[in-house]
Amino acid sequence: MKLKLESNGVNLKLATTDESKNIKFKTIVKAYELVTGDELEITENEPGSSEKPRERREINNYQEHDRPNYHEPVKTEVACPYCGLTGTRKVPFGYRFMNCPACGGKIFLNPATENFGEQDEHGFYYRAMEIFKDDRTKYEDDTLFEQMKAGQE
């Protein structure tokens, strides 16, 4: 039996020396954990039980279940690039932008840390300090840039 696992640039190949033998399930789970950095909890199911084992993901001592629930209000540091409003606001977790409470401008919600869903040392989940650009705006900006570049040549 041969097995190849890939995740985030990490490759691992497992093979048995005897082609007629299989790799043990626990060995496959350990290989998966090694490649992905995720920790899986293996539980034995009763015969006839349809319950699936729970998966617990842990990356850099951060457990996924510590994340706020989707739409749960989280602390956000705001510095509006349109009107200059600064302060702290609550924004639903999972959002990618917010509207400035003073001027209504769309502000991009950057994660406060390297890992999305983690609090920084001041309890912030987001930092809202950049103009939000949707796909249409990005396309218009790219087109304008190309036109300006062509005009210089």
PDB file of C-alpha atoms in Angstrom:
ATOM      1  CA  MET A   1       0.000   0.000   0.000  1.00  0.00           C
ATOM      2  CA  LYS A   2       1.186   3.523  -0.785  1.00  0.00           C
ATOM      3  CA  LEU A   3      -0.086   6.785   0.656  1.00  0.00           C
ATOM      4  CA  LYS A   4       0.957  10.374  -0.106  1.00  0.00           C
ATOM      5  CA  LEU A   5      -0.106  13.356   2.054  1.00  0.00           C
ATOM      6  CA  GLU A   6       0.427  17.014   1.133  1.00  0.00           C
ATOM      7  CA  SER A   7      -0.449  20.189   3.053  1.00  0.00           C
ATOM      8  CA  ASN A   8       0.998  23.702   2.935  1.00  0.00           C
ATOM      9  CA  GLY A   9       4.140  22.648   1.096  1.00  0.00           C
ATOM     10  CA  VAL A  10       4.795  19.596   3.291  1.00  0.00           C
ATOM     11  CA  ASN A  11       4.843  16.193   1.582  1.00  0.00           C
ATOM     12  CA  LEU A  12       4.905  12.788   3.239  1.00  0.00           C
ATOM     13  CA  LYS A  13       4.899   9.397   1.510  1.00  0.00           C
ATOM     14  CA  LEU A  14       4.086   6.157   3.332  1.00  0.00           C
ATOM     15  CA  ALA A  15       4.479   2.719   1.813  1.00  0.00           C
ATOM     16  CA  THR A  16       4.530  -0.843   3.070  1.00  0.00           C
ATOM     17  CA  THR A  17       7.367  -3.136   2.033  1.00  0.00           C
ATOM     18  CA  ASP A  18       4.857  -5.885   1.315  1.00  0.00           C
ATOM     19  CA  GLU A  19       2.268  -4.625  -1.237  1.00  0.00           C
ATOM     20  CA  SER A  20      -0.393  -7.001   0.135  1.00  0.00           C
ATOM     21  CA  LYS A  21      -0.328  -5.418   3.630  1.00  0.00           C
ATOM     22  CA  ASN A  22      -2.110  -2.245   4.686  1.00  0.00           C
ATOM     23  CA  ILE A  23      -0.938   0.720   6.742  1.00  0.00           C
ATOM     24  CA  LYS A  24      -2.589   0.804  10.179  1.00  0.00           C
ATOM     25  CA  PHE A  25      -5.254   3.469  10.711  1.00  0.00           C
ATOM     26  CA  LYS A  26      -3.439   4.994  13.703  1.00  0.00           C
ATOM     27  CA  THR A  27      -0.294   5.354  11.579  1.00  0.00           C
ATOM     28  CA  ILE A  28      -2.293   7.218   8.919  1.00  0.00           C
ATOM     29  CA  VAL A  29      -3.755   9.525  11.588  1.00  0.00           C
ATOM     30  CA  LYS A  30      -0.292  10.265  13.007  1.00  0.00           C
ATOM     31  CA  ALA A  31       1.010  10.991   9.494  1.00  0.00           C
ATOM     32  CA  TYR A  32      -1.933  13.362   8.908  1.00  0.00           C
ATOM     33  CA  GLU A  33      -1.195  15.166  12.191  1.00  0.00           C
ATOM     34  CA  LEU A  34       2.488  15.447  11.272  1.00  0.00           C
ATOM     35  CA  VAL A  35       1.786  16.932   7.835  1.00  0.00           C
ATOM     36  CA  THR A  36      -1.059  19.306   8.773  1.00  0.00           C
ATOM     37  CA  GLY A  37      -0.126  20.242  12.336  1.00  0.00           C
ATOM     38  CA  ASP A  38      -3.695  19.345  13.378  1.00  0.00           C
ATOM     39  CA  GLU A  39      -4.357  17.075  16.343  1.00  0.00           C
ATOM     40  CA  LEU A  40      -7.146  14.558  15.861  1.00  0.00           C
ATOM     41  CA  GLU A  41      -8.962  12.830  18.683  1.00  0.00           C
ATOM     42  CA  ILE A  42      -9.651   9.169  17.877  1.00  0.00           C
ATOM     43  CA  THR A  43     -12.621   7.598  19.606  1.00  0.00           C
ATOM     44  CA  GLU A  44     -13.846   4.055  19.239  1.00  0.00           C
ATOM     45  CA  ASN A  45     -17.394   3.820  17.898  1.00  0.00           C
ATOM     46  CA  GLU A  46     -19.817   1.158  19.034  1.00  0.00           C
ATOM     47  CA  PRO A  47     -20.810  -1.262  16.268  1.00  0.00           C
ATOM     48  CA  GLY A  48     -23.835   0.175  14.460  1.00  0.00           C
ATOM     49  CA  SER A  49     -23.187   3.668  15.815  1.00  0.00           C
ATOM     50  CA  SER A  50     -23.238   6.406  13.198  1.00  0.00           C
ATOM     51  CA  GLU A  51     -21.468   8.908  15.439  1.00  0.00           C
ATOM     52  CA  LYS A  52     -18.268  10.254  13.904  1.00  0.00           C
ATOM     53  CA  PRO A  53     -15.143  10.987  15.960  1.00  0.00           C
ATOM     54  CA  ARG A  54     -14.755  14.629  16.939  1.00  0.00           C
ATOM     55  CA  GLU A  55     -11.868  16.521  15.427  1.00  0.00           C
ATOM     56  CA  ARG A  56      -9.868  18.936  17.548  1.00  0.00           C
ATOM     57  CA  ARG A  57      -7.633  21.311  15.654  1.00  0.00           C
ATOM     58  CA  GLU A  58      -4.681  22.901  17.411  1.00  0.00           C
ATOM     59  CA  ILE A  59      -2.190  25.233  15.758  1.00  0.00           C
ATOM     60  CA  ASN A  60       0.514  27.076  17.730  1.00  0.00           C
ATOM     61  CA  ASN A  61      -1.192  26.381  21.089  1.00  0.00           C
ATOM     62  CA  TYR A  62      -4.423  27.886  19.731  1.00  0.00           C
ATOM     63  CA  GLN A  63      -7.508  25.710  19.746  1.00  0.00           C
ATOM     64  CA  GLU A  64     -10.192  26.392  17.191  1.00  0.00           C
ATOM     65  CA  HIS A  65     -13.009  26.030  19.708  1.00  0.00           C
ATOM     66  CA  ASP A  66     -11.660  29.131  21.510  1.00  0.00           C
ATOM     67  CA  ARG A  67     -12.775  31.240  18.534  1.00  0.00           C
ATOM     68  CA  PRO A  68     -15.897  33.362  18.906  1.00  0.00           C
ATOM     69  CA  ASN A  69     -19.044  32.063  17.247  1.00  0.00           C
ATOM     70  CA  TYR A  70     -19.917  33.398  13.814  1.00  0.00           C
ATOM     71  CA  HIS A  71     -21.762  36.752  14.172  1.00  0.00           C
ATOM     72  CA  GLU A  72     -20.793  37.061  17.850  1.00  0.00           C
ATOM     73  CA  PRO A  73     -19.840  40.730  18.512  1.00  0.00           C
ATOM     74  CA  VAL A  74     -16.072  41.120  19.009  1.00  0.00           C
ATOM     75  CA  LYS A  75     -13.894  44.055  20.001  1.00  0.00           C
ATOM     76  CA  THR A  76     -12.549  46.028  17.023  1.00  0.00           C
ATOM     77  CA  GLU A  77     -10.074  48.901  16.909  1.00  0.00           C
ATOM     78  CA  VAL A  78     -11.328  51.521  14.420  1.00  0.00           C
ATOM     79  CA  ALA A  79      -9.403  54.311  12.661  1.00  0.00           C
ATOM     80  CA  CYS A  80     -11.558  55.378   9.697  1.00  0.00           C
ATOM     81  CA  PRO A  81      -9.441  56.202   6.628  1.00  0.00           C
ATOM     82  CA  TYR A  82     -12.293  58.381   5.268  1.00  0.00           C
ATOM     83  CA  CYS A  83     -13.222  60.698   8.154  1.00  0.00           C
ATOM     84  CA  GLY A  84     -10.580  59.991  10.821  1.00  0.00           C
ATOM     85  CA  LEU A  85     -12.949  58.587  13.457  1.00  0.00           C
ATOM     86  CA  THR A  86     -11.033  56.531  16.028  1.00  0.00           C
ATOM     87  CA  GLY A  87     -12.237  54.301  18.809  1.00  0.00           C
ATOM     88  CA  THR A  88     -13.438  50.854  19.724  1.00  0.00           C
ATOM     89  CA  ARG A  89     -16.528  49.183  18.291  1.00  0.00           C
ATOM     90  CA  LYS A  90     -18.176  45.750  18.417  1.00  0.00           C
ATOM     91  CA  VAL A  91     -18.347  44.007  15.026  1.00  0.00           C
ATOM     92  CA  PRO A  92     -19.883  40.594  14.283  1.00  0.00           C
ATOM     93  CA  PHE A  93     -17.183  37.921  14.056  1.00  0.00           C
ATOM     94  CA  GLY A  94     -16.645  36.620  10.533  1.00  0.00           C
ATOM     95  CA  TYR A  95     -17.320  39.922   8.763  1.00  0.00           C
ATOM     96  CA  ARG A  96     -14.716  41.177   6.260  1.00  0.00           C
ATOM     97  CA  PHE A  97     -15.698  44.866   6.394  1.00  0.00           C
ATOM     98  CA  MET A  98     -17.692  47.311   8.475  1.00  0.00           C
ATOM     99  CA  ASN A  99     -19.315  50.660   7.739  1.00  0.00           C
ATOM    100  CA  CYS A 100     -17.909  53.635   9.624  1.00  0.00           C
ATOM    101  CA  PRO A 101     -20.487  54.733  12.220  1.00  0.00           C
ATOM    102  CA  ALA A 102     -19.745  58.410  11.458  1.00  0.00           C
ATOM    103  CA  CYS A 103     -19.437  58.639   7.651  1.00  0.00           C
ATOM    104  CA  GLY A 104     -20.667  55.225   6.416  1.00  0.00           C
ATOM    105  CA  GLY A 105     -17.453  54.419   4.488  1.00  0.00           C
ATOM    106  CA  LYS A 106     -16.576  50.736   3.999  1.00  0.00           C
ATOM    107  CA  ILE A 107     -13.552  49.784   6.133  1.00  0.00           C
ATOM    108  CA  PHE A 108     -11.648  46.511   5.725  1.00  0.00           C
ATOM    109  CA  LEU A 109     -11.405  44.347   8.862  1.00  0.00           C
ATOM    110  CA  ASN A 110      -7.847  43.076   9.243  1.00  0.00           C
ATOM    111  CA  PRO A 111      -7.238  40.367  11.845  1.00  0.00           C
ATOM    112  CA  ALA A 112      -5.617  41.841  14.962  1.00  0.00           C
ATOM    113  CA  THR A 113      -3.050  38.990  15.049  1.00  0.00           C
ATOM    114  CA  GLU A 114      -1.399  36.670  12.544  1.00  0.00           C
ATOM    115  CA  ASN A 115      -4.104  34.053  13.204  1.00  0.00           C
ATOM    116  CA  PHE A 116      -7.650  34.970  12.242  1.00  0.00           C
ATOM    117  CA  GLY A 117      -9.975  34.604  15.220  1.00  0.00           C
ATOM    118  CA  GLU A 118      -7.378  35.291  17.919  1.00  0.00           C
ATOM    119  CA  GLN A 119      -7.370  38.247  20.282  1.00  0.00           C
ATOM    120  CA  ASP A 120      -4.337  40.488  20.497  1.00  0.00           C
ATOM    121  CA  GLU A 121      -2.872  41.527  23.863  1.00  0.00           C
ATOM    122  CA  HIS A 122      -5.516  44.305  24.172  1.00  0.00           C
ATOM    123  CA  GLY A 123      -8.489  42.025  23.435  1.00  0.00           C
ATOM    124  CA  PHE A 124      -9.019  43.169  19.827  1.00  0.00           C
ATOM    125  CA  TYR A 125     -10.025  40.658  17.157  1.00  0.00           C
ATOM    126  CA  TYR A 126      -9.970  43.154  14.260  1.00  0.00           C
ATOM    127  CA  ARG A 127      -8.268  46.361  13.226  1.00  0.00           C
ATOM    128  CA  ALA A 128     -10.385  48.520  10.912  1.00  0.00           C
ATOM    129  CA  MET A 129      -7.986  51.020   9.337  1.00  0.00           C
ATOM    130  CA  GLU A 130      -7.973  50.434   5.570  1.00  0.00           C
ATOM    131  CA  ILE A 131     -10.428  51.199   2.786  1.00  0.00           C
ATOM    132  CA  PHE A 132     -12.364  48.074   1.788  1.00  0.00           C
ATOM    133  CA  LYS A 133     -12.003  47.240  -1.881  1.00  0.00           C
ATOM    134  CA  ASP A 134     -14.402  44.702  -3.349  1.00  0.00           C
ATOM    135  CA  ASP A 135     -13.590  42.790  -6.552  1.00  0.00           C
ATOM    136  CA  ARG A 136     -15.237  45.412  -8.792  1.00  0.00           C
ATOM    137  CA  THR A 137     -13.221  48.249  -7.230  1.00  0.00           C
ATOM    138  CA  LYS A 138      -9.986  46.260  -7.515  1.00  0.00           C
ATOM    139  CA  TYR A 139     -10.718  45.611 -11.213  1.00  0.00           C
ATOM    140  CA  GLU A 140     -11.436  49.318 -11.819  1.00  0.00           C
ATOM    141  CA  ASP A 141      -8.202  50.283 -10.034  1.00  0.00           C
ATOM    142  CA  ASP A 142      -6.204  47.756 -12.090  1.00  0.00           C
ATOM    143  CA  THR A 143      -7.752  49.026 -15.326  1.00  0.00           C
ATOM    144  CA  LEU A 144      -6.983  52.643 -14.423  1.00  0.00           C
ATOM    145  CA  PHE A 145      -3.415  51.704 -13.509  1.00  0.00           C
ATOM    146  CA  GLU A 146      -2.935  49.906 -16.838  1.00  0.00           C
ATOM    147  CA  GLN A 147      -4.304  52.934 -18.727  1.00  0.00           C
ATOM    148  CA  MET A 148      -1.974  55.286 -16.839  1.00  0.00           C
ATOM    149  CA  LYS A 149       0.963  52.958 -17.470  1.00  0.00           C
ATOM    150  CA  ALA A 150       0.141  52.783 -21.208  1.00  0.00           C
ATOM    151  CA  GLY A 151      -0.054  56.615 -21.382  1.00  0.00           C
ATOM    152  CA  GLN A 152       3.493  56.958 -20.013  1.00  0.00           C
ATOM    153  CA  GLU A 153       5.046  54.792 -22.689  1.00  0.00           C
TER     154      GLU A 153
END
